Amino acid sequence: MNRDAIGVFDSGMGGLTAVKALGEILPHENIIYFGDTARIPYGTRSRQTIQRYTQEDIAFLRRHPVKMIIAACGTVSSMLGADSPVDDMPFTGVVYPAAHAACAATKNGRVGIIGTPATVASGSYETAIHTIDPSVDVTAMACPLFVHLVEYGYTDPDDPITRLAAEEYLTPIREADVDTLILGCTHYPIIAPVIGQIMGEGVKLISASEEAAKYAKKCLEEQDLLTDSTERGHNVYYVSDSVSMFRDNARHFLADAVNGQVFSSRI
Ligand code: DGL
């Protein structure tokens, strides 16, 4: 048993979709979140820069009492090698949990992946999927505008700008006849309704954020690190840019007002 927090980080607010999922499946756990809102986006930057930012984000979380770290960012997860960046506590990114879920879900063996340009260029999800099942056919598409649309609140399912961008990005994936689509960036679950409408009812959407949260629960259970508290967990949020901007937008991700203190912090 361990009452320390689960540390979660992302380049911005996308990782809040993992925080929401954690709150649903592990309601008694405390969470410390870091959103690097001053440096978002990561997904259009070089591997070296993303790796440097990742080390700094992890070092920031480690200055707090955390018992596990989740890189709730498809881009960061895609730049990590096979070795965990921390060796004294459990760690997960979002790629492997999502790849496992997609391989389990697909019936026709055709899986789509959408993510940031850095994620798609890395081939991380394909590699993970083919490690699990080499016969799965993969179609991947970078969706560079999605992160910006979500961060700036263009999240209504009827928003014409988001719909137009989604039609453009998703048409090749729909034409590839996939039956499963990985939302490989943690911002994307916020626009899952429009993505789902364009892909059609027969396509199962896999949220990398939710799969990472489920995997985190499994890790904590296996290592006997779950809290023994029976009270609702406390969340604390740190951002590297404006607190008020974070508070305004975060409710789109949490589907509620921010449930904890928010601090602006240099890393
Ligand atoms: N949520 C991040 C991801 O999953 C956003 C990427 C970005 O910062 O560009 O990739």
Short mmCIF file of C-alpha atoms and ligand atoms in Angstrom, two decimals:
data_model
loop_
_atom_site.label_atom_id
_atom_site.label_comp_id
_atom_site.label_asym_id
_atom_site.label_seq_id
_atom_site.Cartn_x
_atom_site.Cartn_y
_atom_site.Cartn_z
CA MET A 1 0.00 0.00 0.00
CA ASN A 2 1.23 3.49 -0.77
CA ARG A 3 -0.50 6.86 -0.47
CA ASP A 4 1.91 8.80 -2.70
CA ALA A 5 0.45 10.29 -5.88
CA ILE A 6 0.43 9.04 -9.44
CA GLY A 7 2.48 11.52 -11.49
CA VAL A 8 1.06 12.31 -14.91
CA PHE A 9 2.53 14.64 -17.53
CA ASP A 10 1.86 15.89 -21.02
CA SER A 11 2.97 18.74 -23.26
CA GLY A 12 -0.23 20.55 -22.35
CA MET A 13 -3.73 19.58 -21.41
CA GLY A 14 -4.16 16.36 -23.42
CA GLY A 15 -2.95 14.29 -20.50
CA LEU A 16 -6.02 15.39 -18.59
CA THR A 17 -7.93 12.76 -20.57
CA ALA A 18 -5.78 10.21 -18.71
CA VAL A 19 -6.42 12.04 -15.41
CA LYS A 20 -10.17 11.77 -16.08
CA ALA A 21 -9.85 8.04 -16.79
CA LEU A 22 -7.73 7.52 -13.65
CA GLY A 23 -10.33 9.36 -11.58
CA GLU A 24 -12.97 6.92 -12.82
CA ILE A 25 -11.05 3.68 -12.29
CA LEU A 26 -8.87 4.67 -9.29
CA PRO A 27 -10.99 7.28 -7.49
CA HIS A 28 -9.04 7.12 -4.22
CA GLU A 29 -5.63 7.82 -5.73
CA ASN A 30 -3.97 11.25 -5.51
CA ILE A 31 -2.69 12.67 -8.79
CA ILE A 32 0.04 15.22 -9.47
CA TYR A 33 -0.20 16.54 -13.02
CA PHE A 34 2.32 18.52 -14.99
CA GLY A 35 1.30 20.19 -18.26
CA ASP A 36 4.13 21.88 -20.13
CA THR A 37 1.77 24.50 -21.51
CA ALA A 38 4.56 27.00 -22.18
CA ARG A 39 6.23 24.64 -24.67
CA ILE A 40 3.30 22.93 -26.36
CA PRO A 41 3.23 21.56 -29.03
CA TYR A 42 5.84 18.84 -28.73
CA GLY A 43 4.52 16.97 -31.77
CA THR A 44 6.11 19.20 -34.38
CA ARG A 45 9.56 19.25 -32.71
CA SER A 46 12.67 17.13 -33.24
CA ARG A 47 13.30 13.86 -31.39
CA GLN A 48 16.21 15.43 -29.48
CA THR A 49 14.11 18.34 -28.26
CA ILE A 50 11.20 16.11 -27.24
CA GLN A 51 13.58 13.79 -25.36
CA ARG A 52 15.12 16.76 -23.50
CA TYR A 53 11.69 18.11 -22.56
CA THR A 54 10.66 14.62 -21.42
CA GLN A 55 13.65 14.33 -19.07
CA GLU A 56 12.82 17.73 -17.60
CA ASP A 57 9.14 16.84 -17.16
CA ILE A 58 10.02 13.59 -15.39
CA ALA A 59 12.57 15.37 -13.18
CA PHE A 60 9.87 17.90 -12.23
CA LEU A 61 7.42 15.18 -11.19
CA ARG A 62 10.13 13.36 -9.26
CA ARG A 63 10.58 16.40 -7.03
CA HIS A 64 7.11 15.50 -5.70
CA PRO A 65 5.98 12.43 -3.77
CA VAL A 66 5.00 10.13 -6.66
CA LYS A 67 4.91 6.34 -6.78
CA MET A 68 4.38 5.92 -10.53
CA ILE A 69 4.79 8.13 -13.60
CA ILE A 70 2.57 8.14 -16.67
CA ALA A 71 3.73 9.89 -19.84
CA ALA A 72 0.20 10.79 -20.92
CA CYS A 73 1.43 12.00 -24.28
CA GLY A 74 1.58 10.01 -27.49
CA THR A 75 4.47 12.10 -28.74
CA VAL A 76 6.62 11.62 -25.65
CA SER A 77 5.74 7.92 -25.48
CA SER A 78 6.81 7.53 -29.11
CA MET A 79 10.27 8.97 -28.47
CA LEU A 80 11.03 6.66 -25.55
CA GLY A 81 13.07 3.59 -26.28
CA ALA A 82 12.28 0.16 -24.89
CA ASP A 83 13.98 1.05 -21.58
CA SER A 84 11.98 2.87 -18.92
CA PRO A 85 13.30 6.38 -18.20
CA VAL A 86 12.89 5.69 -14.46
CA ASP A 87 14.25 2.62 -12.73
CA ASP A 88 12.91 2.91 -9.20
CA MET A 89 9.16 3.10 -9.76
CA PRO A 90 6.61 1.93 -12.33
CA PHE A 91 6.39 3.97 -15.50
CA THR A 92 4.22 3.79 -18.59
CA GLY A 93 3.66 5.69 -21.78
CA VAL A 94 0.50 5.34 -23.86
CA VAL A 95 1.76 3.44 -26.92
CA TYR A 96 2.00 -0.13 -25.66
CA PRO A 97 -1.28 -0.14 -23.70
CA ALA A 98 -3.12 1.23 -26.76
CA ALA A 99 -1.42 -1.21 -29.15
CA HIS A 100 -2.46 -4.15 -26.95
CA ALA A 101 -6.05 -2.93 -26.84
CA ALA A 102 -6.16 -2.44 -30.62
CA CYS A 103 -4.78 -5.93 -31.33
CA ALA A 104 -7.39 -7.38 -28.98
CA ALA A 105 -10.20 -5.35 -30.57
CA THR A 106 -9.62 -5.79 -34.30
CA LYS A 107 -11.59 -8.51 -36.04
CA ASN A 108 -10.53 -7.84 -39.63
CA GLY A 109 -6.84 -7.29 -38.78
CA ARG A 110 -6.83 -3.67 -40.02
CA VAL A 111 -5.97 -0.96 -37.52
CA GLY A 112 -5.76 2.80 -38.07
CA ILE A 113 -3.56 5.15 -36.07
CA ILE A 114 -3.82 8.90 -35.78
CA GLY A 115 -1.32 11.05 -33.93
CA THR A 116 0.96 14.05 -34.09
CA PRO A 117 3.54 14.33 -36.92
CA ALA A 118 6.35 13.22 -34.56
CA THR A 119 4.35 10.22 -33.36
CA VAL A 120 3.42 9.04 -36.84
CA ALA A 121 6.93 9.62 -38.22
CA SER A 122 8.38 7.54 -35.37
CA GLY A 123 6.37 4.45 -36.35
CA SER A 124 6.01 3.71 -32.63
CA TYR A 125 2.47 2.33 -32.73
CA GLU A 126 3.20 0.15 -35.78
CA THR A 127 6.27 -1.27 -34.05
CA ALA A 128 4.27 -2.00 -30.90
CA ILE A 129 1.41 -3.58 -32.84
CA HIS A 130 3.72 -5.73 -34.94
CA THR A 131 5.56 -6.91 -31.83
CA ILE A 132 2.22 -8.19 -30.56
CA ASP A 133 0.79 -9.41 -33.89
CA PRO A 134 2.88 -9.11 -37.08
CA SER A 135 -0.15 -9.91 -39.27
CA VAL A 136 -2.06 -6.72 -38.42
CA ASP A 137 -2.28 -4.25 -41.29
CA VAL A 138 -1.67 -0.66 -40.14
CA THR A 139 -2.64 2.67 -41.72
CA ALA A 140 -1.31 5.77 -39.95
CA MET A 141 -2.08 9.44 -40.48
CA ALA A 142 -0.62 12.54 -38.85
CA CYS A 143 -3.24 15.10 -37.85
CA PRO A 144 -1.22 18.23 -37.05
CA LEU A 145 -4.18 20.59 -36.62
CA PHE A 146 -6.06 18.50 -34.06
CA VAL A 147 -3.94 19.47 -31.04
CA HIS A 148 -4.42 23.17 -31.79
CA LEU A 149 -8.16 22.80 -32.41
CA VAL A 150 -8.57 21.02 -29.09
CA GLU A 151 -6.31 23.36 -27.09
CA TYR A 152 -8.25 26.36 -28.42
CA GLY A 153 -11.64 24.82 -27.68
CA TYR A 154 -12.92 23.89 -31.18
CA THR A 155 -14.36 20.76 -29.65
CA ASP A 156 -18.07 20.91 -30.41
CA PRO A 157 -19.06 17.86 -32.53
CA ASP A 158 -20.75 20.23 -35.00
CA ASP A 159 -17.84 22.63 -35.27
CA PRO A 160 -17.34 23.10 -39.04
CA ILE A 161 -13.59 23.72 -38.84
CA THR A 162 -12.88 20.59 -36.79
CA ARG A 163 -15.19 18.53 -39.03
CA LEU A 164 -13.44 19.73 -42.18
CA ALA A 165 -10.00 18.92 -40.78
CA ALA A 166 -11.22 15.52 -39.56
CA GLU A 167 -12.72 14.65 -42.97
CA GLU A 168 -9.42 15.52 -44.60
CA TYR A 169 -7.29 13.45 -42.21
CA LEU A 170 -9.60 10.48 -41.77
CA THR A 171 -10.73 9.79 -45.33
CA PRO A 172 -7.63 7.69 -46.23
CA ILE A 173 -8.02 5.70 -43.02
CA ARG A 174 -11.71 5.06 -43.67
CA GLU A 175 -10.83 3.95 -47.21
CA ALA A 176 -8.33 1.46 -45.76
CA ASP A 177 -11.33 -0.33 -44.22
CA VAL A 178 -9.99 -0.40 -40.67
CA ASP A 179 -12.33 -1.69 -37.94
CA THR A 180 -10.24 -0.20 -35.09
CA LEU A 181 -8.72 3.26 -34.78
CA ILE A 182 -6.16 4.26 -32.14
CA LEU A 183 -6.50 7.85 -30.96
CA GLY A 184 -2.74 7.99 -30.53
CA CYS A 185 -2.55 11.49 -29.11
CA THR A 186 -4.07 12.21 -25.72
CA HIS A 187 -5.79 15.34 -27.02
CA TYR A 188 -7.93 13.39 -29.46
CA PRO A 189 -10.50 11.77 -27.12
CA ILE A 190 -11.97 15.28 -26.74
CA ILE A 191 -13.04 15.20 -30.39
CA ALA A 192 -13.91 11.48 -30.41
CA PRO A 193 -17.57 12.22 -31.28
CA VAL A 194 -16.66 13.87 -34.60
CA ILE A 195 -13.98 11.25 -35.32
CA GLY A 196 -16.51 8.50 -34.58
CA GLN A 197 -19.14 10.05 -36.85
CA ILE A 198 -16.70 10.24 -39.76
CA MET A 199 -15.29 6.73 -39.25
CA GLY A 200 -18.74 5.18 -38.85
CA GLU A 201 -20.33 2.97 -36.20
CA GLY A 202 -18.45 -0.19 -37.17
CA VAL A 203 -15.08 1.29 -36.18
CA LYS A 204 -13.96 0.91 -32.57
CA LEU A 205 -12.05 3.91 -31.21
CA ILE A 206 -9.23 3.12 -28.78
CA SER A 207 -8.30 5.97 -26.45
CA ALA A 208 -4.57 5.79 -25.68
CA SER A 209 -5.29 7.80 -22.50
CA GLU A 210 -7.84 5.32 -21.17
CA GLU A 211 -5.67 2.34 -22.01
CA ALA A 212 -2.69 3.90 -20.20
CA ALA A 213 -4.89 4.51 -17.14
CA LYS A 214 -6.05 0.86 -17.14
CA TYR A 215 -2.47 -0.31 -17.51
CA ALA A 216 -1.39 1.94 -14.61
CA LYS A 217 -4.04 0.34 -12.41
CA LYS A 218 -2.72 -3.10 -13.30
CA CYS A 219 0.89 -2.08 -12.50
CA LEU A 220 -0.05 -0.60 -9.14
CA GLU A 221 -2.09 -3.67 -8.25
CA GLU A 222 0.70 -6.05 -9.21
CA GLN A 223 3.27 -4.11 -7.19
CA ASP A 224 0.95 -3.63 -4.22
CA LEU A 225 1.18 0.15 -4.56
CA LEU A 226 -2.52 1.07 -4.54
CA THR A 227 -3.61 3.46 -1.80
CA ASP A 228 -5.54 2.14 1.17
CA SER A 229 -7.43 5.45 1.47
CA THR A 230 -11.20 5.24 1.03
CA GLU A 231 -11.59 8.99 0.47
CA ARG A 232 -11.72 10.70 -2.89
CA GLY A 233 -8.15 11.36 -4.06
CA HIS A 234 -6.72 14.89 -4.26
CA ASN A 235 -5.40 16.28 -7.53
CA VAL A 236 -2.77 18.99 -7.83
CA TYR A 237 -1.95 20.52 -11.20
CA TYR A 238 1.21 22.32 -12.28
CA VAL A 239 1.55 24.15 -15.58
CA SER A 240 4.50 25.97 -17.08
CA ASP A 241 2.31 28.82 -18.42
CA SER A 242 -0.83 30.66 -17.34
CA VAL A 243 -3.00 29.15 -14.61
CA SER A 244 -6.14 30.95 -15.77
CA MET A 245 -5.81 29.67 -19.35
CA PHE A 246 -5.40 26.18 -17.99
CA ARG A 247 -8.44 26.49 -15.75
CA ASP A 248 -10.58 27.78 -18.64
CA ASN A 249 -9.70 24.99 -21.05
CA ALA A 250 -9.22 22.11 -18.65
CA ARG A 251 -12.95 21.66 -18.15
CA HIS A 252 -13.24 20.45 -21.78
CA PHE A 253 -10.83 17.65 -20.89
CA LEU A 254 -12.15 16.79 -17.47
CA ALA A 255 -15.82 17.29 -18.43
CA ASP A 256 -16.01 19.24 -15.17
CA ALA A 257 -14.37 22.16 -13.37
CA VAL A 258 -10.76 21.57 -12.30
CA ASN A 259 -10.92 19.50 -9.12
CA GLY A 260 -7.79 20.63 -7.34
CA GLN A 261 -5.27 23.42 -6.90
CA VAL A 262 -3.42 24.73 -9.95
CA PHE A 263 0.05 26.26 -9.75
CA SER A 264 2.24 27.84 -12.34
CA SER A 265 5.75 26.47 -12.05
CA ARG A 266 9.04 26.72 -13.88
CA ILE A 267 10.64 23.40 -14.59
N1 DGL B 1 -1.03 15.17 -26.01
C1 DGL B 1 0.14 15.16 -26.84
C2 DGL B 1 0.25 13.82 -27.58
O1 DGL B 1 -0.35 12.89 -27.18
C3 DGL B 1 0.10 16.40 -27.64
C4 DGL B 1 1.15 16.54 -28.63
C5 DGL B 1 1.81 17.86 -28.81
O2 DGL B 1 2.23 18.47 -27.85
O3 DGL B 1 1.97 18.17 -29.98
O4 DGL B 1 0.93 13.62 -28.53
#
